[in-house]
Amino acid sequence: MSVKKGLVTCLAIAAVCATFQQTVHADEVSGKQYTSSTVNQLVSSVKSASDETSLSGIVSSPLVVGATSISGNAVANAKVDVWVSGSLKATVYADAKGNFTVEVPALAKGQIVQLGSTLDDWSGESNRFEVTDEAPIVISPLVVGETKVAGRAAPESKVDVWIGGAIQATVKTDAGGTWVARVPALEKGQIVQPRASMGDWYADSTRYQVVDKTPDLLISLRAGGTKVAGLSAPGSTVNIWIDGAIEATVTTDETGIWVAKVPALTEGQVVQAKANIGGYWLAEGASVTVVK
């Protein structure tokens, strides 16, 4: 985030403030030019709370499972405390450009990383960043006609959404690692693969396949059978209903395939698959009657 450069000019040379369209970021604030008092003035002049938290520290390295170092940017020459899930893991001083790197114990999924910056009598706290798996994941239904793809990746990373071998959208994750992209309407059989990147680092997701919205059964249902298989949105939860009761719950793989073990089927039973993602997206398959 940023503040108007005219404000920074006023702080630096005490001149009459003019309006500028350019912006200044935390890494442009030189410790040789700014004392704690001028940083306080800078903070009091920012346009939003998010501007202030960016001055307190931003992360420039992927916060993913297994990472043992954290890099970022804060006010130049400030002391930076690195907290992981409420425990102080490292303290470092930012350089003249505001950059810093610290070593930490291997990060675990779900941990919260937060930076605390101090310069003389000024202090501030960054956003709370959540550690994610290294590979991006998709958490929205990849079904025919869908125009939105959502997922999770390293916090503050760039995500390129590849569909059918071409980039269809580029977005940035939030502090929690969540991202949402608008894409052309998905078509059956297309391959969706997000790529997250930060600087020289990048990670690809698994290859997801777009399927029909309605869960389909892939095998015939005959009396005595104990297996039901089908196709639904990749990553969805599928409940297998038999005569009005749930007899099995499974999760589809990245291609949308699922397989469930059920009690031995009997002739005349009615089987139906119902899929959902996070409880907010629902799809029901056709009811199928078990035969001899």
PDB file of C-alpha atoms in Angstrom, residues 18-248:
ATOM      1  CA  ALA A  18       1.821  19.768  -3.482  1.00  0.00           C
ATOM      2  CA  THR A  19      -0.387  17.107  -5.025  1.00  0.00           C
ATOM      3  CA  PHE A  20       1.381  14.278  -6.805  1.00  0.00           C
ATOM      4  CA  GLN A  21      -0.004  11.161  -8.497  1.00  0.00           C
ATOM      5  CA  GLN A  22       3.071   9.036  -7.880  1.00  0.00           C
ATOM      6  CA  THR A  23       3.259   6.890  -4.766  1.00  0.00           C
ATOM      7  CA  VAL A  24       5.889   5.915  -2.246  1.00  0.00           C
ATOM      8  CA  HIS A  25       6.138   2.479  -0.657  1.00  0.00           C
ATOM      9  CA  ALA A  26       7.662   1.291   2.575  1.00  0.00           C
ATOM     10  CA  ASP A  27      10.858   0.229   0.815  1.00  0.00           C
ATOM     11  CA  GLU A  28      11.404   3.803  -0.428  1.00  0.00           C
ATOM     12  CA  VAL A  29      11.441   5.282   3.080  1.00  0.00           C
ATOM     13  CA  SER A  30      15.118   5.814   3.971  1.00  0.00           C
ATOM     14  CA  GLY A  31      16.144   5.556   7.613  1.00  0.00           C
ATOM     15  CA  LYS A  32      18.662   8.359   6.971  1.00  0.00           C
ATOM     16  CA  GLN A  33      15.834  10.737   6.056  1.00  0.00           C
ATOM     17  CA  TYR A  34      13.109   9.664   8.457  1.00  0.00           C
ATOM     18  CA  THR A  35      13.067   9.583  12.239  1.00  0.00           C
ATOM     19  CA  SER A  36      10.355   8.037  14.378  1.00  0.00           C
ATOM     20  CA  SER A  37       8.529  11.376  14.481  1.00  0.00           C
ATOM     21  CA  THR A  38       8.394  11.674  10.698  1.00  0.00           C
ATOM     22  CA  VAL A  39       7.273   8.075  10.406  1.00  0.00           C
ATOM     23  CA  ASN A  40       4.483   8.878  12.870  1.00  0.00           C
ATOM     24  CA  GLN A  41       3.506  11.827  10.669  1.00  0.00           C
ATOM     25  CA  LEU A  42       3.616   9.540   7.649  1.00  0.00           C
ATOM     26  CA  VAL A  43       1.353   7.003   9.368  1.00  0.00           C
ATOM     27  CA  SER A  44      -1.100   9.697  10.459  1.00  0.00           C
ATOM     28  CA  SER A  45      -1.386  10.833   6.842  1.00  0.00           C
ATOM     29  CA  VAL A  46      -2.052   7.479   5.174  1.00  0.00           C
ATOM     30  CA  LYS A  47      -5.358   6.872   3.499  1.00  0.00           C
ATOM     31  CA  SER A  48      -6.380   3.655   5.252  1.00  0.00           C
ATOM     32  CA  ALA A  49      -5.476   1.181   7.954  1.00  0.00           C
ATOM     33  CA  SER A  50      -4.022  -1.142   5.314  1.00  0.00           C
ATOM     34  CA  ASP A  51      -1.526   1.581   4.350  1.00  0.00           C
ATOM     35  CA  GLU A  52      -0.302   1.691   7.940  1.00  0.00           C
ATOM     36  CA  THR A  53       0.083  -2.071   8.189  1.00  0.00           C
ATOM     37  CA  SER A  54       2.162  -2.101   4.984  1.00  0.00           C
ATOM     38  CA  LEU A  55       4.582   0.349   6.610  1.00  0.00           C
ATOM     39  CA  SER A  56       4.813  -2.055   9.548  1.00  0.00           C
ATOM     40  CA  GLY A  57       5.980  -4.882   7.291  1.00  0.00           C
ATOM     41  CA  ILE A  58       5.124  -6.876   4.191  1.00  0.00           C
ATOM     42  CA  VAL A  59       6.248 -10.383   3.284  1.00  0.00           C
ATOM     43  CA  SER A  60       8.190 -11.011   0.077  1.00  0.00           C
ATOM     44  CA  SER A  61       8.921 -14.741   0.446  1.00  0.00           C
ATOM     45  CA  PRO A  62       6.451 -17.654   0.238  1.00  0.00           C
ATOM     46  CA  LEU A  63       4.932 -18.574   3.610  1.00  0.00           C
ATOM     47  CA  VAL A  64       4.430 -22.242   2.827  1.00  0.00           C
ATOM     48  CA  VAL A  65       4.777 -25.490   4.726  1.00  0.00           C
ATOM     49  CA  GLY A  66       8.424 -26.306   5.433  1.00  0.00           C
ATOM     50  CA  ALA A  67       9.827 -22.826   4.758  1.00  0.00           C
ATOM     51  CA  THR A  68      12.669 -21.963   7.172  1.00  0.00           C
ATOM     52  CA  SER A  69      13.286 -18.338   6.213  1.00  0.00           C
ATOM     53  CA  ILE A  70      11.084 -15.260   5.947  1.00  0.00           C
ATOM     54  CA  SER A  71      11.957 -12.213   3.856  1.00  0.00           C
ATOM     55  CA  GLY A  72      10.102  -8.944   3.711  1.00  0.00           C
ATOM     56  CA  ASN A  73      10.167  -5.189   3.695  1.00  0.00           C
ATOM     57  CA  ALA A  74       9.510  -2.590   6.389  1.00  0.00           C
ATOM     58  CA  VAL A  75      10.525   0.976   7.231  1.00  0.00           C
ATOM     59  CA  ALA A  76      14.274   1.306   6.624  1.00  0.00           C
ATOM     60  CA  ASN A  77      16.502   0.616   9.649  1.00  0.00           C
ATOM     61  CA  ALA A  78      13.523  -0.384  11.796  1.00  0.00           C
ATOM     62  CA  LYS A  79      13.727  -3.307  14.209  1.00  0.00           C
ATOM     63  CA  VAL A  80      11.484  -6.113  12.955  1.00  0.00           C
ATOM     64  CA  ASP A  81      10.118  -8.797  15.262  1.00  0.00           C
ATOM     65  CA  VAL A  82       8.854 -11.924  13.510  1.00  0.00           C
ATOM     66  CA  TRP A  83       6.029 -13.660  15.374  1.00  0.00           C
ATOM     67  CA  VAL A  84       4.784 -17.133  14.430  1.00  0.00           C
ATOM     68  CA  SER A  85       1.476 -18.150  16.017  1.00  0.00           C
ATOM     69  CA  GLY A  86       1.989 -15.778  18.925  1.00  0.00           C
ATOM     70  CA  SER A  87       5.597 -16.733  19.637  1.00  0.00           C
ATOM     71  CA  LEU A  88       8.566 -14.451  18.866  1.00  0.00           C
ATOM     72  CA  LYS A  89      10.843 -16.462  16.555  1.00  0.00           C
ATOM     73  CA  ALA A  90      13.338 -13.857  15.328  1.00  0.00           C
ATOM     74  CA  THR A  91      14.371 -10.199  15.549  1.00  0.00           C
ATOM     75  CA  VAL A  92      16.259  -8.391  12.811  1.00  0.00           C
ATOM     76  CA  TYR A  93      16.994  -4.845  11.656  1.00  0.00           C
ATOM     77  CA  ALA A  94      15.825  -3.824   8.190  1.00  0.00           C
ATOM     78  CA  ASP A  95      18.561  -2.446   5.927  1.00  0.00           C
ATOM     79  CA  ALA A  96      18.668   1.012   4.361  1.00  0.00           C
ATOM     80  CA  LYS A  97      16.092  -0.091   1.775  1.00  0.00           C
ATOM     81  CA  GLY A  98      13.838  -1.714   4.351  1.00  0.00           C
ATOM     82  CA  ASN A  99      14.657  -5.285   3.319  1.00  0.00           C
ATOM     83  CA  PHE A 100      15.183  -8.085   5.826  1.00  0.00           C
ATOM     84  CA  THR A 101      15.518 -11.880   6.019  1.00  0.00           C
ATOM     85  CA  VAL A 102      15.346 -14.118   9.084  1.00  0.00           C
ATOM     86  CA  GLU A 103      15.694 -17.822   9.791  1.00  0.00           C
ATOM     87  CA  VAL A 104      12.771 -19.517  11.589  1.00  0.00           C
ATOM     88  CA  PRO A 105      11.771 -23.080  12.525  1.00  0.00           C
ATOM     89  CA  ALA A 106      10.095 -24.916   9.637  1.00  0.00           C
ATOM     90  CA  LEU A 107       6.648 -23.412   9.112  1.00  0.00           C
ATOM     91  CA  ALA A 108       3.537 -25.574   9.517  1.00  0.00           C
ATOM     92  CA  LYS A 109       0.178 -25.292   7.749  1.00  0.00           C
ATOM     93  CA  GLY A 110      -2.211 -22.876   9.414  1.00  0.00           C
ATOM     94  CA  GLN A 111       0.398 -21.011  11.462  1.00  0.00           C
ATOM     95  CA  ILE A 112      -0.002 -17.223  11.589  1.00  0.00           C
ATOM     96  CA  VAL A 113       2.999 -15.032  10.785  1.00  0.00           C
ATOM     97  CA  GLN A 114       2.954 -11.380  11.851  1.00  0.00           C
ATOM     98  CA  LEU A 115       5.639  -8.690  11.740  1.00  0.00           C
ATOM     99  CA  GLY A 116       6.123  -5.992  14.355  1.00  0.00           C
ATOM    100  CA  SER A 117       8.255  -2.964  13.406  1.00  0.00           C
ATOM    101  CA  THR A 118       9.842  -0.428  15.784  1.00  0.00           C
ATOM    102  CA  LEU A 119      11.805   2.745  15.060  1.00  0.00           C
ATOM    103  CA  ASP A 120      12.612   4.733  18.214  1.00  0.00           C
ATOM    104  CA  ASP A 121       9.189   5.600  19.701  1.00  0.00           C
ATOM    105  CA  TRP A 122       7.205   4.489  16.634  1.00  0.00           C
ATOM    106  CA  SER A 123       5.867   0.955  16.285  1.00  0.00           C
ATOM    107  CA  GLY A 124       3.322  -0.901  14.201  1.00  0.00           C
ATOM    108  CA  GLU A 125       2.065  -4.382  13.324  1.00  0.00           C
ATOM    109  CA  SER A 126       1.652  -5.974   9.908  1.00  0.00           C
ATOM    110  CA  ASN A 127      -1.236  -8.026   8.581  1.00  0.00           C
ATOM    111  CA  ARG A 128      -1.588 -11.590   9.878  1.00  0.00           C
ATOM    112  CA  PHE A 129      -0.322 -13.984   7.187  1.00  0.00           C
ATOM    113  CA  GLU A 130      -1.439 -17.629   7.174  1.00  0.00           C
ATOM    114  CA  VAL A 131       0.946 -20.436   6.191  1.00  0.00           C
ATOM    115  CA  THR A 132      -0.407 -22.589   3.342  1.00  0.00           C
ATOM    116  CA  ASP A 133       0.597 -25.724   1.469  1.00  0.00           C
ATOM    117  CA  GLU A 134       3.341 -25.104  -1.087  1.00  0.00           C
ATOM    118  CA  ALA A 135       1.239 -26.112  -4.087  1.00  0.00           C
ATOM    119  CA  PRO A 136      -1.809 -23.947  -4.907  1.00  0.00           C
ATOM    120  CA  ILE A 137      -5.209 -25.586  -4.608  1.00  0.00           C
ATOM    121  CA  VAL A 138      -8.614 -24.870  -6.143  1.00  0.00           C
ATOM    122  CA  ILE A 139     -11.541 -24.635  -3.716  1.00  0.00           C
ATOM    123  CA  SER A 140     -14.372 -23.749  -6.116  1.00  0.00           C
ATOM    124  CA  PRO A 141     -16.330 -26.125  -8.391  1.00  0.00           C
ATOM    125  CA  LEU A 142     -14.665 -26.640 -11.785  1.00  0.00           C
ATOM    126  CA  VAL A 143     -17.805 -27.440 -13.740  1.00  0.00           C
ATOM    127  CA  VAL A 144     -19.159 -26.577 -17.177  1.00  0.00           C
ATOM    128  CA  GLY A 145     -20.264 -22.943 -17.471  1.00  0.00           C
ATOM    129  CA  GLU A 146     -18.509 -21.704 -14.316  1.00  0.00           C
ATOM    130  CA  THR A 147     -16.862 -18.267 -14.746  1.00  0.00           C
ATOM    131  CA  LYS A 148     -15.073 -18.015 -11.412  1.00  0.00           C
ATOM    132  CA  VAL A 149     -12.124 -19.976 -10.072  1.00  0.00           C
ATOM    133  CA  ALA A 150     -11.080 -19.606  -6.438  1.00  0.00           C
ATOM    134  CA  GLY A 151      -8.324 -21.201  -4.424  1.00  0.00           C
ATOM    135  CA  ARG A 152      -5.524 -20.876  -1.908  1.00  0.00           C
ATOM    136  CA  ALA A 153      -1.799 -20.292  -2.355  1.00  0.00           C
ATOM    137  CA  ALA A 154       1.107 -18.608  -0.549  1.00  0.00           C
ATOM    138  CA  PRO A 155      -0.002 -15.272   1.028  1.00  0.00           C
ATOM    139  CA  GLU A 156       0.705 -12.187  -1.120  1.00  0.00           C
ATOM    140  CA  SER A 157       1.779 -14.344  -4.081  1.00  0.00           C
ATOM    141  CA  LYS A 158       0.828 -13.839  -7.716  1.00  0.00           C
ATOM    142  CA  VAL A 159      -1.411 -16.554  -9.173  1.00  0.00           C
ATOM    143  CA  ASP A 160      -1.629 -17.255 -12.900  1.00  0.00           C
ATOM    144  CA  VAL A 161      -4.700 -19.333 -13.742  1.00  0.00           C
ATOM    145  CA  TRP A 162      -3.902 -21.597 -16.683  1.00  0.00           C
ATOM    146  CA  ILE A 163      -6.861 -23.113 -18.543  1.00  0.00           C
ATOM    147  CA  GLY A 164      -6.368 -25.311 -21.570  1.00  0.00           C
ATOM    148  CA  GLY A 165      -2.693 -24.354 -21.795  1.00  0.00           C
ATOM    149  CA  ALA A 166      -3.183 -20.569 -21.702  1.00  0.00           C
ATOM    150  CA  ILE A 167      -3.222 -18.000 -18.908  1.00  0.00           C
ATOM    151  CA  GLN A 168      -6.814 -16.808 -18.536  1.00  0.00           C
ATOM    152  CA  ALA A 169      -6.395 -14.669 -15.406  1.00  0.00           C
ATOM    153  CA  THR A 170      -3.730 -13.310 -13.061  1.00  0.00           C
ATOM    154  CA  VAL A 171      -4.592 -12.352  -9.484  1.00  0.00           C
ATOM    155  CA  LYS A 172      -2.916 -11.849  -6.114  1.00  0.00           C
ATOM    156  CA  THR A 173      -3.648 -13.761  -2.936  1.00  0.00           C
ATOM    157  CA  ASP A 174      -4.640 -11.969   0.255  1.00  0.00           C
ATOM    158  CA  ALA A 175      -2.914 -12.279   3.649  1.00  0.00           C
ATOM    159  CA  GLY A 176      -4.771 -15.537   4.236  1.00  0.00           C
ATOM    160  CA  GLY A 177      -3.682 -16.986   0.910  1.00  0.00           C
ATOM    161  CA  THR A 178      -7.123 -16.847  -0.738  1.00  0.00           C
ATOM    162  CA  TRP A 179      -7.535 -15.800  -4.371  1.00  0.00           C
ATOM    163  CA  VAL A 180     -10.486 -15.470  -6.763  1.00  0.00           C
ATOM    164  CA  ALA A 181     -10.263 -15.083 -10.549  1.00  0.00           C
ATOM    165  CA  ARG A 182     -12.800 -14.353 -13.270  1.00  0.00           C
ATOM    166  CA  VAL A 183     -12.362 -16.597 -16.310  1.00  0.00           C
ATOM    167  CA  PRO A 184     -14.189 -17.406 -19.564  1.00  0.00           C
ATOM    168  CA  ALA A 185     -16.970 -19.971 -19.098  1.00  0.00           C
ATOM    169  CA  LEU A 186     -15.369 -23.354 -18.438  1.00  0.00           C
ATOM    170  CA  GLU A 187     -15.838 -26.174 -20.924  1.00  0.00           C
ATOM    171  CA  LYS A 188     -15.979 -29.911 -20.286  1.00  0.00           C
ATOM    172  CA  GLY A 189     -12.576 -31.595 -20.388  1.00  0.00           C
ATOM    173  CA  GLN A 190     -10.502 -28.422 -19.998  1.00  0.00           C
ATOM    174  CA  ILE A 191      -7.485 -28.632 -17.699  1.00  0.00           C
ATOM    175  CA  VAL A 192      -7.201 -25.953 -15.004  1.00  0.00           C
ATOM    176  CA  GLN A 193      -3.841 -25.423 -13.289  1.00  0.00           C
ATOM    177  CA  PRO A 194      -2.999 -22.379 -11.135  1.00  0.00           C
ATOM    178  CA  ARG A 195       0.657 -21.332 -10.670  1.00  0.00           C
ATOM    179  CA  ALA A 196       1.701 -19.234  -7.659  1.00  0.00           C
ATOM    180  CA  SER A 197       4.903 -17.167  -7.736  1.00  0.00           C
ATOM    181  CA  MET A 198       6.905 -14.689  -5.655  1.00  0.00           C
ATOM    182  CA  GLY A 199      10.142 -13.437  -7.187  1.00  0.00           C
ATOM    183  CA  ASP A 200      12.137 -16.482  -8.356  1.00  0.00           C
ATOM    184  CA  TRP A 201       9.904 -18.933  -6.480  1.00  0.00           C
ATOM    185  CA  TYR A 202       6.914 -20.637  -8.040  1.00  0.00           C
ATOM    186  CA  ALA A 203       4.698 -23.677  -7.454  1.00  0.00           C
ATOM    187  CA  ASP A 204       2.139 -25.398  -9.667  1.00  0.00           C
ATOM    188  CA  SER A 205      -1.093 -27.022  -8.547  1.00  0.00           C
ATOM    189  CA  THR A 206      -2.248 -30.437  -9.632  1.00  0.00           C
ATOM    190  CA  ARG A 207      -4.016 -30.568 -13.012  1.00  0.00           C
ATOM    191  CA  TYR A 208      -7.780 -30.254 -12.451  1.00  0.00           C
ATOM    192  CA  GLN A 209     -10.286 -31.366 -15.101  1.00  0.00           C
ATOM    193  CA  VAL A 210     -13.559 -29.565 -15.804  1.00  0.00           C
ATOM    194  CA  VAL A 211     -16.607 -31.849 -15.604  1.00  0.00           C
ATOM    195  CA  ASP A 212     -20.384 -31.620 -15.988  1.00  0.00           C
ATOM    196  CA  LYS A 213     -22.157 -29.988 -13.056  1.00  0.00           C
ATOM    197  CA  THR A 214     -24.380 -32.995 -12.377  1.00  0.00           C
ATOM    198  CA  PRO A 215     -22.647 -35.905 -10.576  1.00  0.00           C
ATOM    199  CA  ASP A 216     -22.635 -38.918 -12.896  1.00  0.00           C
ATOM    200  CA  LEU A 217     -22.371 -42.608 -12.011  1.00  0.00           C
ATOM    201  CA  LEU A 218     -19.686 -44.463 -13.948  1.00  0.00           C
ATOM    202  CA  ILE A 219     -20.624 -48.057 -13.200  1.00  0.00           C
ATOM    203  CA  SER A 220     -23.871 -50.009 -13.441  1.00  0.00           C
ATOM    204  CA  LEU A 221     -25.612 -50.780 -10.147  1.00  0.00           C
ATOM    205  CA  ARG A 222     -26.381 -54.471  -9.736  1.00  0.00           C
ATOM    206  CA  ALA A 223     -27.656 -56.430  -6.769  1.00  0.00           C
ATOM    207  CA  GLY A 224     -24.812 -57.645  -4.559  1.00  0.00           C
ATOM    208  CA  GLY A 225     -22.453 -54.875  -5.603  1.00  0.00           C
ATOM    209  CA  THR A 226     -20.548 -53.054  -2.854  1.00  0.00           C
ATOM    210  CA  LYS A 227     -18.945 -50.288  -4.877  1.00  0.00           C
ATOM    211  CA  VAL A 228     -20.357 -47.091  -6.387  1.00  0.00           C
ATOM    212  CA  ALA A 229     -18.204 -44.806  -8.543  1.00  0.00           C
ATOM    213  CA  GLY A 230     -18.820 -41.594 -10.395  1.00  0.00           C
ATOM    214  CA  LEU A 231     -17.677 -38.207 -11.609  1.00  0.00           C
ATOM    215  CA  SER A 232     -18.224 -34.797  -9.999  1.00  0.00           C
ATOM    216  CA  ALA A 233     -16.461 -31.465  -9.524  1.00  0.00           C
ATOM    217  CA  PRO A 234     -12.788 -31.961  -8.584  1.00  0.00           C
ATOM    218  CA  GLY A 235     -12.241 -31.621  -4.837  1.00  0.00           C
ATOM    219  CA  SER A 236     -15.926 -31.917  -3.990  1.00  0.00           C
ATOM    220  CA  THR A 237     -17.471 -34.023  -1.235  1.00  0.00           C
ATOM    221  CA  VAL A 238     -19.914 -36.646  -2.508  1.00  0.00           C
ATOM    222  CA  ASN A 239     -22.614 -38.216  -0.356  1.00  0.00           C
ATOM    223  CA  ILE A 240     -24.033 -41.484  -1.671  1.00  0.00           C
ATOM    224  CA  TRP A 241     -27.710 -41.792  -0.785  1.00  0.00           C
ATOM    225  CA  ILE A 242     -29.361 -45.216  -0.873  1.00  0.00           C
ATOM    226  CA  ASP A 243     -33.113 -45.329  -0.293  1.00  0.00           C
ATOM    227  CA  GLY A 244     -33.065 -41.901   1.335  1.00  0.00           C
ATOM    228  CA  ALA A 245     -30.120 -42.426   3.689  1.00  0.00           C
ATOM    229  CA  ILE A 246     -26.425 -41.534   3.360  1.00  0.00           C
ATOM    230  CA  GLU A 247     -24.431 -44.770   3.158  1.00  0.00           C
ATOM    231  CA  ALA A 248     -21.020 -43.333   2.214  1.00  0.00           C
TER     232      ALA A 248
END
